[in-house]
CSV table of C-alpha atoms in Angstrom, one decimal:
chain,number,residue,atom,x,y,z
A,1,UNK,CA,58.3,-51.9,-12.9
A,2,UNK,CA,57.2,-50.5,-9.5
A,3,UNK,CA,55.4,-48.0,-8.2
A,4,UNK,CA,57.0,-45.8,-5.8
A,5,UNK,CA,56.4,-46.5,-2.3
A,6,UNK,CA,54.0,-49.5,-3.0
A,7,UNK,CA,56.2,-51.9,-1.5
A,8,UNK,CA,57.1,-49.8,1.5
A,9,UNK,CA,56.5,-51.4,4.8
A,10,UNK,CA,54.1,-50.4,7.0
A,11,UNK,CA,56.3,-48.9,9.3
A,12,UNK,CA,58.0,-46.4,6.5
A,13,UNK,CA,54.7,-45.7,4.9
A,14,UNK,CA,53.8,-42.0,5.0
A,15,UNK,CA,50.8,-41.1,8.0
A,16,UNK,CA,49.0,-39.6,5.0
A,17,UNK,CA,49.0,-43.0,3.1
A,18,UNK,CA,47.5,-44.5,6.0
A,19,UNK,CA,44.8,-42.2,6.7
A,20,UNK,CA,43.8,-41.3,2.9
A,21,UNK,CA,40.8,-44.0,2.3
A,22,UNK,CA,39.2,-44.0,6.2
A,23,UNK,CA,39.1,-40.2,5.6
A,24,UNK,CA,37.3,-40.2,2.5
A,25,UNK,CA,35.2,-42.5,3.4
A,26,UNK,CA,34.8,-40.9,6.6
A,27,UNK,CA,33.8,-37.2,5.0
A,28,UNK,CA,31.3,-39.4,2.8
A,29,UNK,CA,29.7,-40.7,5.7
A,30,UNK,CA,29.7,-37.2,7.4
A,31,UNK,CA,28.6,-35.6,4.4
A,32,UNK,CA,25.6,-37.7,4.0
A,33,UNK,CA,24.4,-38.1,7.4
A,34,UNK,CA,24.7,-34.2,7.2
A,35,UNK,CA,22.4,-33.5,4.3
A,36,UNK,CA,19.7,-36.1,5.6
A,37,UNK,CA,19.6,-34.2,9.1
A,38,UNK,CA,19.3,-30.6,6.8
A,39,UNK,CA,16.6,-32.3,5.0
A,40,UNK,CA,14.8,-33.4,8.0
A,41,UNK,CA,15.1,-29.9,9.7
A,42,UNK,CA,13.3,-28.7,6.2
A,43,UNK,CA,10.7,-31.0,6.3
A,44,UNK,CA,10.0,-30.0,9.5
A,45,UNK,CA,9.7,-26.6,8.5
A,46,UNK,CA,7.8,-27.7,5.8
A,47,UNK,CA,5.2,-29.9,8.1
A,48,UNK,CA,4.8,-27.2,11.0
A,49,UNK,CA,4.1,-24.4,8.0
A,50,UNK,CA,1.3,-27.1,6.7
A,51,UNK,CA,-0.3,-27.9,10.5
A,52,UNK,CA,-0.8,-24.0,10.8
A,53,UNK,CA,-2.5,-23.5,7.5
A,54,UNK,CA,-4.8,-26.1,8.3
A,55,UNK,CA,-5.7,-25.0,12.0
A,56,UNK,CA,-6.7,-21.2,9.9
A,57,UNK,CA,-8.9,-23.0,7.5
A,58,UNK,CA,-10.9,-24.8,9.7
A,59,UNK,CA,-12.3,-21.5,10.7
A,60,UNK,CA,-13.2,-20.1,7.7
A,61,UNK,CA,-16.0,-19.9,6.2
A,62,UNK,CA,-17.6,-22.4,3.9
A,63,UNK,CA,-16.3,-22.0,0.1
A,64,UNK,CA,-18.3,-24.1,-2.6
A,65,UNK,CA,-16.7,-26.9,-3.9
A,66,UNK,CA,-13.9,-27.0,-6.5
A,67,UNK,CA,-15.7,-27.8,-9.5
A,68,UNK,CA,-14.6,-29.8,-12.4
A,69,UNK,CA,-12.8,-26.9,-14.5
A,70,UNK,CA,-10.6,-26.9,-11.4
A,71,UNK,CA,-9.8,-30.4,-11.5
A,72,UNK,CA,-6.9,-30.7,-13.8
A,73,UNK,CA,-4.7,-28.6,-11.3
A,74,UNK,CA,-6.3,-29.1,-8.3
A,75,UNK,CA,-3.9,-28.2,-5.5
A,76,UNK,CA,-4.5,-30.9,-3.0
A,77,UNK,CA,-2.4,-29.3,-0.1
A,78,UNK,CA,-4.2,-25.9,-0.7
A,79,UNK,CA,-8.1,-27.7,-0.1
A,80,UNK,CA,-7.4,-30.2,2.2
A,81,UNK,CA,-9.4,-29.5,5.5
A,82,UNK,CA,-10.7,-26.6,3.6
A,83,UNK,CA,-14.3,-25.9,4.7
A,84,UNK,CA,-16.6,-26.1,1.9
A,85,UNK,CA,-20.4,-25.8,1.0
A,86,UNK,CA,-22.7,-27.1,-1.5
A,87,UNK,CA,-26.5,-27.8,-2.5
A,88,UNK,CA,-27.8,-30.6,-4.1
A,89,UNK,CA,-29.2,-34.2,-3.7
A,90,UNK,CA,-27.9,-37.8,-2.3
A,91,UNK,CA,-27.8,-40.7,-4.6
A,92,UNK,CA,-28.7,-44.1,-3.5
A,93,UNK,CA,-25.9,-46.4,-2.3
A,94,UNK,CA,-23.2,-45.9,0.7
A,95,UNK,CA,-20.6,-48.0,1.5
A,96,UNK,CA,-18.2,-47.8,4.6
A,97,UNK,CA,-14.5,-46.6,5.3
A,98,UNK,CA,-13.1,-48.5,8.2
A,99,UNK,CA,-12.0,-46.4,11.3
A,100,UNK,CA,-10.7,-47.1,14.6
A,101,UNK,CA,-12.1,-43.9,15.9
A,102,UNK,CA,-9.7,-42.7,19.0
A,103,UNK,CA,-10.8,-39.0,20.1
A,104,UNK,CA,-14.4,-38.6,19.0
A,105,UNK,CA,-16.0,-35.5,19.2
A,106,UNK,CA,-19.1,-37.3,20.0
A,107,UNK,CA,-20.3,-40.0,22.6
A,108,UNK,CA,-19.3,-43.0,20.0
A,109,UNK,CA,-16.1,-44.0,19.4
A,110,UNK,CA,-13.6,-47.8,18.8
A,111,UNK,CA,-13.6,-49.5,15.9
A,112,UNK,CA,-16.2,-48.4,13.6
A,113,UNK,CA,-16.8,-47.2,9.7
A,114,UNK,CA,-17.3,-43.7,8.1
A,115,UNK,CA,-20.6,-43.8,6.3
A,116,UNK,CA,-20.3,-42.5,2.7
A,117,UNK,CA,-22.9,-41.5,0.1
A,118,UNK,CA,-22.8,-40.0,-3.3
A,119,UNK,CA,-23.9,-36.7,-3.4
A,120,UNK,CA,-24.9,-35.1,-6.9
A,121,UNK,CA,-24.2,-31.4,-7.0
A,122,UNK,CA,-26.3,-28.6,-8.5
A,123,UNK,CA,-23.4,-28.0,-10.7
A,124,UNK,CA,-23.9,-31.8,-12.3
A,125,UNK,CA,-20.9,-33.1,-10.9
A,126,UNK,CA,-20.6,-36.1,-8.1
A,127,UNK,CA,-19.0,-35.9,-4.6
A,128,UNK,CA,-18.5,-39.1,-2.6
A,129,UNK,CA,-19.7,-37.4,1.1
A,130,UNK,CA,-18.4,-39.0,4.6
A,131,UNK,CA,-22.1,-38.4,6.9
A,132,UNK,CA,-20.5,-40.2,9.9
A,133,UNK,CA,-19.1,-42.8,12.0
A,134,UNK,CA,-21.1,-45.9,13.0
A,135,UNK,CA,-19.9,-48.4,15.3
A,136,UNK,CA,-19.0,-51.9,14.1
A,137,UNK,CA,-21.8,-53.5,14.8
A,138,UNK,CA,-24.2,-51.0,13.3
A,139,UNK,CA,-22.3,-51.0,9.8
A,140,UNK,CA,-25.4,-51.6,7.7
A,141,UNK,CA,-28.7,-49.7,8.0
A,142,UNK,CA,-31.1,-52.1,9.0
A,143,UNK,CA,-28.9,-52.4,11.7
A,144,UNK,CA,-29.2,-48.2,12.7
A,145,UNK,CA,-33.3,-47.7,11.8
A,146,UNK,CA,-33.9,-43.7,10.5
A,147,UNK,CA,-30.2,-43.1,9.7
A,148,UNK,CA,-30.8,-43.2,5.7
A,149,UNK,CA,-29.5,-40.1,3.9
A,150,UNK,CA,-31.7,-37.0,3.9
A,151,UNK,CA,-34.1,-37.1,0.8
A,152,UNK,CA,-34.9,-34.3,-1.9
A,153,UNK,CA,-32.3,-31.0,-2.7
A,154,UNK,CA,-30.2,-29.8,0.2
A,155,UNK,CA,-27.5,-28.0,1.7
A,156,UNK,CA,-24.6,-29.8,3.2
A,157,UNK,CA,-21.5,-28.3,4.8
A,158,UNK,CA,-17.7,-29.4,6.1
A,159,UNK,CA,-14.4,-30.3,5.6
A,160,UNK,CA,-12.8,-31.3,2.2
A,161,UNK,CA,-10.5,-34.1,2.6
A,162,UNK,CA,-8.0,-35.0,0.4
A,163,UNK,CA,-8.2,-38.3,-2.0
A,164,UNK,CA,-5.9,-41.7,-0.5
A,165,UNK,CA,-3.2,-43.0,-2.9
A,166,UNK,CA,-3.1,-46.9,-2.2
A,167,UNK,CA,0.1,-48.6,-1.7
A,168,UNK,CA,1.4,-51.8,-1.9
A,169,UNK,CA,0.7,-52.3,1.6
A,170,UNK,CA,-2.9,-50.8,1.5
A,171,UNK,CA,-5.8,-53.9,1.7
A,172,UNK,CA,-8.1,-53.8,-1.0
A,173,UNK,CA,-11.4,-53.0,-0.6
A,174,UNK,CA,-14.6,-55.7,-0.1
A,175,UNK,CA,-16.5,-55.2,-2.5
A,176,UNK,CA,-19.2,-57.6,-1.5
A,177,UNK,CA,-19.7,-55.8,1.7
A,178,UNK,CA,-18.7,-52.4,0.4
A,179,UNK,CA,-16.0,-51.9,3.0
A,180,UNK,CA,-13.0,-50.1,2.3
A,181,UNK,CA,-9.9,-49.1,3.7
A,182,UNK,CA,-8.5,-46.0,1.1
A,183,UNK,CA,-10.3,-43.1,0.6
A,184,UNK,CA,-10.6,-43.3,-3.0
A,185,UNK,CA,-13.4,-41.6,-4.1
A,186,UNK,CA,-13.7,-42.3,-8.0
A,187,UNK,CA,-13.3,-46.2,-7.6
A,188,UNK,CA,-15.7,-45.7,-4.7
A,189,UNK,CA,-18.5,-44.0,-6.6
A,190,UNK,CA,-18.2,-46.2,-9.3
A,191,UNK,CA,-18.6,-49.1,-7.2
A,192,UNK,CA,-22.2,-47.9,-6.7
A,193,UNK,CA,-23.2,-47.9,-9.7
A,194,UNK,CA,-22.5,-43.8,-10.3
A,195,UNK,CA,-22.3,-43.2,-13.8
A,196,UNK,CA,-22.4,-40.9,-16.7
A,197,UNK,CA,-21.2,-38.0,-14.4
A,198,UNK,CA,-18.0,-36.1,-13.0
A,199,UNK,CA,-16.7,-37.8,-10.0
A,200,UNK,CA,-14.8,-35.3,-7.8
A,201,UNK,CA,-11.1,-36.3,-7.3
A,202,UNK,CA,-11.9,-35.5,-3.2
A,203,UNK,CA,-14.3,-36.1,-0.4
A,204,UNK,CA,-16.3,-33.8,1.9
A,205,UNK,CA,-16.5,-34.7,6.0
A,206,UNK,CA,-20.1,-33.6,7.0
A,207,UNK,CA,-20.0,-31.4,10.0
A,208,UNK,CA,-21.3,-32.1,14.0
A,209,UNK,CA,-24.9,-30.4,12.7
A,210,UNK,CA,-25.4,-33.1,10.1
A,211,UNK,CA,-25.9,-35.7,13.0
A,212,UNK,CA,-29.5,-37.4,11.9
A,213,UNK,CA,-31.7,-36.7,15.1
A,214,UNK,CA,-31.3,-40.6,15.7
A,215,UNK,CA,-27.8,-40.2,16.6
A,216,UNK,CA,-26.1,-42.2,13.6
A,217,UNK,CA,-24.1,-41.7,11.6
A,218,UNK,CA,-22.1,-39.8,14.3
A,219,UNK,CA,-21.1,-36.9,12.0
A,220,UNK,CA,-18.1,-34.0,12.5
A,221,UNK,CA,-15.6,-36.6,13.2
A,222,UNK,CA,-13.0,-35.5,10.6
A,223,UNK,CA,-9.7,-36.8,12.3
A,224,UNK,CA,-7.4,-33.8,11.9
A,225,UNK,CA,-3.3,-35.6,12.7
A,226,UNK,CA,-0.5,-35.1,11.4
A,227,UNK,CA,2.7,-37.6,12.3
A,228,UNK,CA,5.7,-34.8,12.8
A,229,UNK,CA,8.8,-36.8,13.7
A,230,UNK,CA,11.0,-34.1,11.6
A,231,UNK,CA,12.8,-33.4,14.7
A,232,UNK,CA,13.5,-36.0,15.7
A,233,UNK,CA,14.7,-37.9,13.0
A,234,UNK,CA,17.2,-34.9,12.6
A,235,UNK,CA,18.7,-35.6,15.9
A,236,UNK,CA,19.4,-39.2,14.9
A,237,UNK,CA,21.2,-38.0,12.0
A,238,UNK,CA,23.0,-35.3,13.2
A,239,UNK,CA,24.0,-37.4,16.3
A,240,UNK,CA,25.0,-40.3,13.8
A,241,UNK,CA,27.2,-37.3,12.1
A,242,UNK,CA,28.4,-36.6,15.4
A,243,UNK,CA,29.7,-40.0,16.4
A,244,UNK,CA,31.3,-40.4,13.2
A,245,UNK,CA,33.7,-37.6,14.0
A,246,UNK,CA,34.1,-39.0,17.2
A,247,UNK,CA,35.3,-42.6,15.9
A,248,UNK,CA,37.1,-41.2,12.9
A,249,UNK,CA,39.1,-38.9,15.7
A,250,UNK,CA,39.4,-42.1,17.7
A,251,UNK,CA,40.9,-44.0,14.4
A,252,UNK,CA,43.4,-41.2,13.9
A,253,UNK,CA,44.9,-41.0,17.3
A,254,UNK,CA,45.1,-44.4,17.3
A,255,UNK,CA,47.2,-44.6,14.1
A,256,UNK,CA,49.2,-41.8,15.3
A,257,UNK,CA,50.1,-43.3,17.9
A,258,UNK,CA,50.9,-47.0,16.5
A,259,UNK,CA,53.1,-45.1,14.3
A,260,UNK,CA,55.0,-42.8,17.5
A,261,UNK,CA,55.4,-46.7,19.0
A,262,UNK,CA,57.4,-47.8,16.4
């Protein structure tokens, strides 16, 4: 038994036969390359929405923190860089988030650490607080005289910043030293010893004003940056959609005209 046409030569083949599986494949290709470049565009949308509700919230005024009843839904994208208030006192301990500080807003800046502390709320909860960047070489305090946390109740003010999901490229943290390289604050406020109460699932960045009179830690260097290569990553993949019509017409006049030739 034999299938119609199967044995046909090449010659006596219909065009349609010879262009059926390079133009599915093709319209695959196309199709796909399509929808990533739409989902690109939409991202960009997405990011550019997200840049300017950030840029509004950095001039609002101070809100007091999200407290634990808020925790189970807390709406990460809705509080990040959201300026935020609260009283209370500093625990012992800090340990140090390192930084490669580019544009400083102050006179220090290179390779460096964020200086965090615990901070213990009025409202009983914990709040791992960023007081500012020291250079490298003044990483521990002996190393920066006067710059130990403010002692007794008070007020601090800034920017709440969003927790750091580690990934399997992400260095763990020294312990030892008490550097780290995620912002993690529950793992980070347990590593001091904080215990027996409510870690908050974020950080607050200290504002300029919290600067000890010393100089250090350098404070109100929140690094506001957000990578936004939406666009063009959607010109790669529409211009990758475009050559593929190009090379798929290419294919087809090329067929066509094998099959005029003989």
């Amino acid at each position: 038994m034999t299938i119609e046409g199967a044995d046909l030569p090449r010659a006596s083949r219909p065009v349609w036969r010879i262009l059926l599986w390079p133009t599915i494949a093709a319209a695959l290709g196309f199709a796909v390359l399509l929808s990533l470049g739409i989902w690109q565009v939409q991202r960009l949308a997405w990011k550019e929405s997200l840049i300017a509700r950030v840029n509004e919230r950095l001039d609002l005024a101070p809100v007091a923190l999200p407290g634990p009843g808020q925790w189970a839904e807390f709406d990460t994208d809705r509080w990040d860089y959201r300026a935020v208030a609260a009283e209370g006192r500093f625990l012992p301990g800090e340990l140090y988030y390192y930084i490669a500080l580019g544009k400083a807003n102050g006179p220090l800046n290179g390779p460096g650490y964020f200086v965090y502390s615990p901070f213990e709320t009025e409202q009983g909860f914990v709040v791992m607080v960023n007081r500012g960047f020291v250079p490298d070489g003044q990483r521990l305090p002996e190393a920066r005289p006067g710059s130990d946390a403010p002692s007794g109740e008070v007020r601090i003010s800034g920017l709440l910043r969003r927790a750091e999901v580690p990934n399997y490229l992400s260095v763990e943290p020294d312990l030892a030293k008490r550097i780290w390289f995620v912002r993690e604050p529950e793992r980070m406020a347990d590593s001091l010893g904080v215990s027996g109460l409510a870690v908050a699932p974020y950080a607050v960045d200290l504002g300029a004003d919290a600067t000890l009179s010393g100089g250090l830690p350098q404070a109100g260097e929140t690094i506001v940056s957000f990578t936004n290569n939406h666009l063009q990553y959607a010109g790669t993949w529409f211009g990758l959609a475009a050559v593929l019509l190009v090379m798929y017409a290419l294919f087809v006049r090329s067929r066509l005209s094998v099959r005029k030739a003989e």
